[in-house]
Tab-separated table of C-alpha atoms in Angstrom:
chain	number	residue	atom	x	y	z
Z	1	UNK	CA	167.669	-185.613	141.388
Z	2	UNK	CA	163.709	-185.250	142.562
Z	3	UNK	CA	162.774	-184.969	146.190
Z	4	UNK	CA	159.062	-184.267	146.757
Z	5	UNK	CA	157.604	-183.084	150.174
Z	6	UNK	CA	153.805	-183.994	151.338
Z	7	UNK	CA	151.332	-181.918	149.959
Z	8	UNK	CA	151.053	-178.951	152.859
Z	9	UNK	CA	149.433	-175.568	153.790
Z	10	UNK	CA	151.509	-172.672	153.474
Z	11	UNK	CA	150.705	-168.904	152.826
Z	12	UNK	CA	149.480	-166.215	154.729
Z	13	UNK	CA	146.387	-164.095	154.894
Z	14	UNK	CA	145.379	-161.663	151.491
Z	15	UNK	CA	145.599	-159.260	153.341
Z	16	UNK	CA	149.620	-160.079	154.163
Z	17	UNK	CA	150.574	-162.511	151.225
Z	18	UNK	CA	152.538	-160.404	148.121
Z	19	UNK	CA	152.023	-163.168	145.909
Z	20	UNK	CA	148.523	-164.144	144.954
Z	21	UNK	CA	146.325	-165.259	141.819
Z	22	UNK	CA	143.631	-163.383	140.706
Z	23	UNK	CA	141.122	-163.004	137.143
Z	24	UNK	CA	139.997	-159.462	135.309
Z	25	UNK	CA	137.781	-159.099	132.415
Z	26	UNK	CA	139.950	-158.233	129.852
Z	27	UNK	CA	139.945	-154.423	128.752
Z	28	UNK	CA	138.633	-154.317	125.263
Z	29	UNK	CA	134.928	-155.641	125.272
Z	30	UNK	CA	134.754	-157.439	128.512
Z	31	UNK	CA	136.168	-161.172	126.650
Z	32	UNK	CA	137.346	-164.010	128.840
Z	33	UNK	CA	138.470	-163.634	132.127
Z	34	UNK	CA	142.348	-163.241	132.528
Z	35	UNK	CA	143.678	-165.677	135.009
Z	36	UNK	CA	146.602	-163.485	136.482
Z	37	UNK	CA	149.549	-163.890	138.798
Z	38	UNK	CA	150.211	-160.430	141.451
Z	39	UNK	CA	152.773	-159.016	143.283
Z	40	UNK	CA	151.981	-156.567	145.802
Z	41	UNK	CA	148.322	-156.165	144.594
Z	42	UNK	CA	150.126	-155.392	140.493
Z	43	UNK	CA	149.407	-157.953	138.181
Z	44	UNK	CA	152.784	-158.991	137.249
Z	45	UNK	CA	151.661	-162.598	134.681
Z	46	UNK	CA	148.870	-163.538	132.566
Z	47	UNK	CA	148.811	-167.150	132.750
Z	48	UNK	CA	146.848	-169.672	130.784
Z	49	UNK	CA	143.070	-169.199	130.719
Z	50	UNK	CA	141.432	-171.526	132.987
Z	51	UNK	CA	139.398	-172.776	129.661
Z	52	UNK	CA	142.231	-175.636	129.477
Z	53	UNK	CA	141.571	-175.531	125.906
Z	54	UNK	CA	143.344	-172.349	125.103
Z	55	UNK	CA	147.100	-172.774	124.465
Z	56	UNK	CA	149.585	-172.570	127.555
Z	57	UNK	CA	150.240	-169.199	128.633
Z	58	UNK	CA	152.682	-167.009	131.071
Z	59	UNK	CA	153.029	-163.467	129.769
Z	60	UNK	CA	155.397	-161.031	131.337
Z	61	UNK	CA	152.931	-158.002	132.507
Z	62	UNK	CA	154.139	-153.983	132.281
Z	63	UNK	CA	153.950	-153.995	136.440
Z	64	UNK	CA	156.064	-156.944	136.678
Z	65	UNK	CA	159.414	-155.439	138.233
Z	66	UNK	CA	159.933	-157.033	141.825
Z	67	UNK	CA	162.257	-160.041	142.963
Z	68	UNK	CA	161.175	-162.103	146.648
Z	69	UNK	CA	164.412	-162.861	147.848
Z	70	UNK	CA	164.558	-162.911	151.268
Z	71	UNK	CA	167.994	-162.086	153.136
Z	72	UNK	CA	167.245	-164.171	156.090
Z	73	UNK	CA	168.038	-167.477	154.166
Z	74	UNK	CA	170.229	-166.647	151.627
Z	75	UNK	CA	172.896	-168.289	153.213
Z	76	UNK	CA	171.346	-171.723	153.444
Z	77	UNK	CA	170.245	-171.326	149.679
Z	78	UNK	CA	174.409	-170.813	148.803
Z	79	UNK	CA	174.240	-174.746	148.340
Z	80	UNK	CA	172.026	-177.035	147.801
Z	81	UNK	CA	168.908	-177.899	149.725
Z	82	UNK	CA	169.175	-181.758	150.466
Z	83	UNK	CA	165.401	-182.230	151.733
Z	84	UNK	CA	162.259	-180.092	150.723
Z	85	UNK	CA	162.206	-179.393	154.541
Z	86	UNK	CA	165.676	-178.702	154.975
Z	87	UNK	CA	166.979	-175.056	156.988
Z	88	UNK	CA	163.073	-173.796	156.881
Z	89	UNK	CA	162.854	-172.373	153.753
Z	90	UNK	CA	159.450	-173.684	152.950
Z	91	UNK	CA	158.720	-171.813	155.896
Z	92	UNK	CA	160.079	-168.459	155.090
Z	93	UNK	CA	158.969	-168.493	151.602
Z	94	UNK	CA	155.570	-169.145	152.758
Z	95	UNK	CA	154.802	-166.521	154.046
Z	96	UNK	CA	154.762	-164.704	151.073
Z	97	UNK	CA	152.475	-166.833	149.054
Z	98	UNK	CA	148.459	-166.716	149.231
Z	99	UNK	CA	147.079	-169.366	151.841
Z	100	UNK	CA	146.309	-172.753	150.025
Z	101	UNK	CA	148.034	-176.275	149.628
Z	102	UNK	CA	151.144	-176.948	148.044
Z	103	UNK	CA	153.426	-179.844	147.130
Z	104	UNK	CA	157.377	-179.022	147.656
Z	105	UNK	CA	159.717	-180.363	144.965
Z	106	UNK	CA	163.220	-180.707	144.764
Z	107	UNK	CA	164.617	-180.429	141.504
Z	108	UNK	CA	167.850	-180.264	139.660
Z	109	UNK	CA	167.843	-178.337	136.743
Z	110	UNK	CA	170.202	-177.483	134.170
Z	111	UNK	CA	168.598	-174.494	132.434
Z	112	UNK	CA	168.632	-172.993	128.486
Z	113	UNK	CA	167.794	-169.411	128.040
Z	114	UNK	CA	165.348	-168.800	125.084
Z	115	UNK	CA	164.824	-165.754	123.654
Z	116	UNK	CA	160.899	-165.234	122.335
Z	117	UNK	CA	161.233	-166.025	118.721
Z	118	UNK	CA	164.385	-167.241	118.645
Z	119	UNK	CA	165.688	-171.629	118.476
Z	120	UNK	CA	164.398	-172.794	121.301
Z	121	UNK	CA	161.267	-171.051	121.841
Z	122	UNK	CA	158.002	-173.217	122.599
Z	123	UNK	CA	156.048	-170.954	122.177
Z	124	UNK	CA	156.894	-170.503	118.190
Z	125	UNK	CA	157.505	-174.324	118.282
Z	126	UNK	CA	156.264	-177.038	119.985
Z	127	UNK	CA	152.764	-174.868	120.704
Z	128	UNK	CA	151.883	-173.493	116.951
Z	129	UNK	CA	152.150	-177.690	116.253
Z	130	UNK	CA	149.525	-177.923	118.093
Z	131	UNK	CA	147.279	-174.716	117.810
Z	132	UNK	CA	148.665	-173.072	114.980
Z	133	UNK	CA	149.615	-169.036	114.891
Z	134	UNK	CA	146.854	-166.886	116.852
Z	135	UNK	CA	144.232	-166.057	114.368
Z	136	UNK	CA	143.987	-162.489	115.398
Z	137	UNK	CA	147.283	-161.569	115.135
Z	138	UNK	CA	148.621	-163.811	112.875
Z	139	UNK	CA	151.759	-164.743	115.104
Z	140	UNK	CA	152.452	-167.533	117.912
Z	141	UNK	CA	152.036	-166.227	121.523
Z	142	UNK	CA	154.561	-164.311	122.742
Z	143	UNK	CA	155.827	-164.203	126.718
Z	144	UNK	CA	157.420	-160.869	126.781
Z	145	UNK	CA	160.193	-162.239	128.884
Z	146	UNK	CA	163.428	-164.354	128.106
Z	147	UNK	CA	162.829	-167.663	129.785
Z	148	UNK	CA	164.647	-170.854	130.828
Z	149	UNK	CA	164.009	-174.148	129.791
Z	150	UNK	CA	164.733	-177.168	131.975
Z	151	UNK	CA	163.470	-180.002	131.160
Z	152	UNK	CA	160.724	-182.005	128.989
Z	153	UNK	CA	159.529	-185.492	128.864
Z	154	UNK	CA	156.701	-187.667	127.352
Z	155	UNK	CA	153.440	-188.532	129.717
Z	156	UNK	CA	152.416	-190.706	126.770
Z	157	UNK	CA	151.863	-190.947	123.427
Z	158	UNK	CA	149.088	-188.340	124.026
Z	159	UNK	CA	150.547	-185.702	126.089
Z	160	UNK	CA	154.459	-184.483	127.042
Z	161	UNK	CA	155.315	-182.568	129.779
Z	162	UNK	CA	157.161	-179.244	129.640
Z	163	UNK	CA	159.214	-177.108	132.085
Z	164	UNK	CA	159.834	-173.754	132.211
Z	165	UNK	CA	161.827	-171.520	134.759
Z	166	UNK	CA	160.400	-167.635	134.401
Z	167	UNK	CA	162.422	-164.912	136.222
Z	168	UNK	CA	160.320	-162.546	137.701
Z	169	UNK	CA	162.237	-159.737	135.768
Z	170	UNK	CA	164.313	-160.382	132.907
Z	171	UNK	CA	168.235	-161.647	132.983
Z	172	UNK	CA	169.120	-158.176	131.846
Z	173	UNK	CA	168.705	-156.411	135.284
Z	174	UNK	CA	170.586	-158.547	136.881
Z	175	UNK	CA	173.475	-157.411	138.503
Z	176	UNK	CA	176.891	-158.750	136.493
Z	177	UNK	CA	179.113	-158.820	139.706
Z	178	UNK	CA	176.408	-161.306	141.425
Z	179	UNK	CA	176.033	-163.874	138.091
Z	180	UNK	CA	179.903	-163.753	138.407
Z	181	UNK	CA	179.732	-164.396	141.624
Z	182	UNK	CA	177.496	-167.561	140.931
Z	183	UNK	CA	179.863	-168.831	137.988
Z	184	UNK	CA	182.686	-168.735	140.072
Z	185	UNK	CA	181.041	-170.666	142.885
Z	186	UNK	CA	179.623	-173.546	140.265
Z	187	UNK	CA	183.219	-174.186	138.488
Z	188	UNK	CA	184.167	-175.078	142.264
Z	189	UNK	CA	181.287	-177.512	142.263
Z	190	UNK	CA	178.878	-175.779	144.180
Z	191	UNK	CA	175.169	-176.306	143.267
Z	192	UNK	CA	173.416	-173.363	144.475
Z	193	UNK	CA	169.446	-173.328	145.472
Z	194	UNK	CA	166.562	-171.218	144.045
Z	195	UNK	CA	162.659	-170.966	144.874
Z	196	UNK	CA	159.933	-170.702	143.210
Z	197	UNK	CA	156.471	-170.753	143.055
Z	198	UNK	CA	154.964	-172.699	140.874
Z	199	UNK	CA	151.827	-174.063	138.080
Z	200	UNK	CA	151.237	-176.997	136.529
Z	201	UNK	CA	148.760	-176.300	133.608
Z	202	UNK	CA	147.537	-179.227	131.103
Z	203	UNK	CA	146.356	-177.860	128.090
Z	204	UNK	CA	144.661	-179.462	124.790
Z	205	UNK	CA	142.631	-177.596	122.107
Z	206	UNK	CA	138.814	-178.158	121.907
Z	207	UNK	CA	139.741	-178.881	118.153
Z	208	UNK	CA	142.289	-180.859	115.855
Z	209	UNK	CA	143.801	-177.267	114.065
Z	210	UNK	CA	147.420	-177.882	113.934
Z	211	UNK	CA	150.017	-180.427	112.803
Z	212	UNK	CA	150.822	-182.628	116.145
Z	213	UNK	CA	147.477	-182.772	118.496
Z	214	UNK	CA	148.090	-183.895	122.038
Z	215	UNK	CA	147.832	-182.715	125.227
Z	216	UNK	CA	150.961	-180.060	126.547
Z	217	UNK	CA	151.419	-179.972	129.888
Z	218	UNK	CA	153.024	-177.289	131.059
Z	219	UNK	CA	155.259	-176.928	134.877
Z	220	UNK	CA	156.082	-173.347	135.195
Z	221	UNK	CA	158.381	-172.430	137.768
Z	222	UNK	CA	158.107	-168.690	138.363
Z	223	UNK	CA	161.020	-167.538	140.481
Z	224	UNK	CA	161.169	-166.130	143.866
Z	225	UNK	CA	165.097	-166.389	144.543
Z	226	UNK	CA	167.542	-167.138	142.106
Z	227	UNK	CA	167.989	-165.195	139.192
Z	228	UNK	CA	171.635	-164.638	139.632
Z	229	UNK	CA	171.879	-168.363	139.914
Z	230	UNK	CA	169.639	-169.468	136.873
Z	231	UNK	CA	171.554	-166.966	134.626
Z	232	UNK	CA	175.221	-168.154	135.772
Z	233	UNK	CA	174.046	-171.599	135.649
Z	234	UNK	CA	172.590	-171.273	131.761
Z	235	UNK	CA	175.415	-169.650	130.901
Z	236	UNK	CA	178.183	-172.214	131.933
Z	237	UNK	CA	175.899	-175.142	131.609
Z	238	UNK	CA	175.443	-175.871	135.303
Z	239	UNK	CA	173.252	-177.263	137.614
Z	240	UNK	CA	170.833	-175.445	139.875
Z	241	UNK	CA	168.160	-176.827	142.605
Z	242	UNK	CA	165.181	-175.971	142.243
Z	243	UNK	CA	162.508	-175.573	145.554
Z	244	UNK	CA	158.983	-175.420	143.705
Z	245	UNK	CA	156.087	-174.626	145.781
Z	246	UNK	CA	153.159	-176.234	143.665
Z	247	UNK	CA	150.506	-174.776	143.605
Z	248	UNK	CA	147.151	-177.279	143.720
Z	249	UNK	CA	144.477	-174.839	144.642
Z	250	UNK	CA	145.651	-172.520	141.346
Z	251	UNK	CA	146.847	-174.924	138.613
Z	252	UNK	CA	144.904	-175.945	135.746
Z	253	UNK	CA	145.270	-180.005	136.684
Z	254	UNK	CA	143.694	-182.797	138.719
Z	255	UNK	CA	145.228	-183.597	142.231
Z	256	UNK	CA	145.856	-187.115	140.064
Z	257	UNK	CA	148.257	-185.513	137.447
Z	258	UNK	CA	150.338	-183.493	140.268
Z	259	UNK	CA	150.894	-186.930	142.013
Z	260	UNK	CA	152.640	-188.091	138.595
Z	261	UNK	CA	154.801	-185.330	138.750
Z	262	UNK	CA	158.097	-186.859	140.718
Z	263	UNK	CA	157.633	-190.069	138.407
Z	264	UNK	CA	157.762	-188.319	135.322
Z	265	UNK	CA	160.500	-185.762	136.807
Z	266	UNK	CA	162.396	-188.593	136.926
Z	267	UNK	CA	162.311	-190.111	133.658
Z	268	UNK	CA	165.131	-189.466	131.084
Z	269	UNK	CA	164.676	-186.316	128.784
Z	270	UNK	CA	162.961	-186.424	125.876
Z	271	UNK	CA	161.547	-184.393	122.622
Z	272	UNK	CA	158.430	-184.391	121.764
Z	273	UNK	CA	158.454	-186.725	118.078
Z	274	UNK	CA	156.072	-184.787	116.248
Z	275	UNK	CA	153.207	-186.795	114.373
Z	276	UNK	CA	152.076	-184.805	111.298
Z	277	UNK	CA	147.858	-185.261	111.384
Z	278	UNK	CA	146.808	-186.824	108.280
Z	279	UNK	CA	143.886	-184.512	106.898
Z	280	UNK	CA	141.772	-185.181	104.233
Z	281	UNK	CA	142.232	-183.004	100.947
């Protein structure tokens, strides 16, 4: 299921908004700029750097330790959303981002928690293919956060598109009685709604270095409400929608590659088949 709104203004002044995005020189010899993502004025993600040749990038920060959830819809979000504008959510949620356009999707999602490191992980996967281990440390990237996986799909035979859902703080604080709760709700069928903010970065190295060159792009859906719901969901292999509030001021892609979004939401999964580069001895 994909339901996509018109693209819209939302957000609210810098001075009122607790999400926003922001840059810093990075601490040791000034370097590239860090493209972050704050809450409450703490830098809470380091995305991607807007180089787009860098590899894709959301990395759990120290001073990331606050959920959004707001109280005042929490009933409507019990069930499931059946229109991007449905029981003003957009609205509510809103008004905690920084002002700028968005486009509202729908999604359903049936997330996979991956554990840095561990099967699953795209980071020590699919993304070494195509960069290879960081030559500084030696090692793939590494989110310093569990993370869910949704969904993937090929663009072309150039470039596949990957989803991510990132908690704001990691499964492990979650309260047991709540993801319970959740479970208990989705064996009777329910399909409970979360929100989220949300990037869509595309992403291709400058150079050929790794095994399988082509273009990752990468939807990120970090989470404003819904952690409960994403944990009981992964854990009894469940459904969730999924409200994502694009952002299209902030991502690292055209206006032109958003607008393919819902299309290629709505093809049928599929893995990336890896093409080894033939290299010259």
């Amino acid at each position: 299921m994909i339901k996509t709104g018109d693209p819209c203004g939302l957000g609210a002044s810098s001075s009122e908004a607790r999400l926003h995005f922001d840059t810093e020189l990075q601490e040791l010899g000034g370097g590239p700029r860090r493209r972050l993502l704050m809450v409450d004025d703490e830098p809470a993600f380091e995305l991607s750097f807007y180089c787009g040749t860098c590899p894709l990038l959301f990395r759990r920060l120290e001073t990331a330790r606050e959920k959004l959830s707001l109280e005042s819809v929490q009933e409507r979000l019990t069930g499931a959303l059946a229109d991007p504008n449905d029981g003003g959510v957009i609205e509510a949620f809103g008004a905690l981002l920084p002002e700028g356009e968005y486009l509202p999707l729908l999604l359903d999602v049936e997330p996979r928690l991956v554990v840095p490191g561990k099967e699953g992980d795209y980071f020590s996967g699919e993304q070494v293919t195509t960069w290879g281990i960081d030559q500084f440390w030696g090692l793939p990237e590494y989110p310093h956060t569990p993370y869910y996986r949704t969904f993937e799909t090929a663009v072309d035979e150039d470039a596949h598109l990957y989803e991510f859902v990132v908690p704001m703080v990691p499964p492990t604080w979650n309260e047991r009685e709540r993801v319970e709760e959740y479970i208990a709700l989705m064996e009777r069928e329910t399909v409970p709604t979360a929100v989220a903010i949300s990037t869509l970065d595309v992403c291709q190295p400058a150079i050929d270095q790794g095994g399988d060159y082509f273009v990752h792009w990468g939807l990120t859906h970090f989470l404003l409400d819904g952690h409960h719901k994403l944990e009981a969901a992964a854990t009894v292999g469940r459904t969730v929608r999924l409200l994502s509030l694009l952002t299209l001021d902030e991502s690292l892609a055209g206006a032109e590659n958003a607008a393919r979004l819902p299309a290629l939401r709505a093809q049928p999964r599929s893995a990336r088949v890896t093409r080894q580069a033939t290299r010259r001895p």
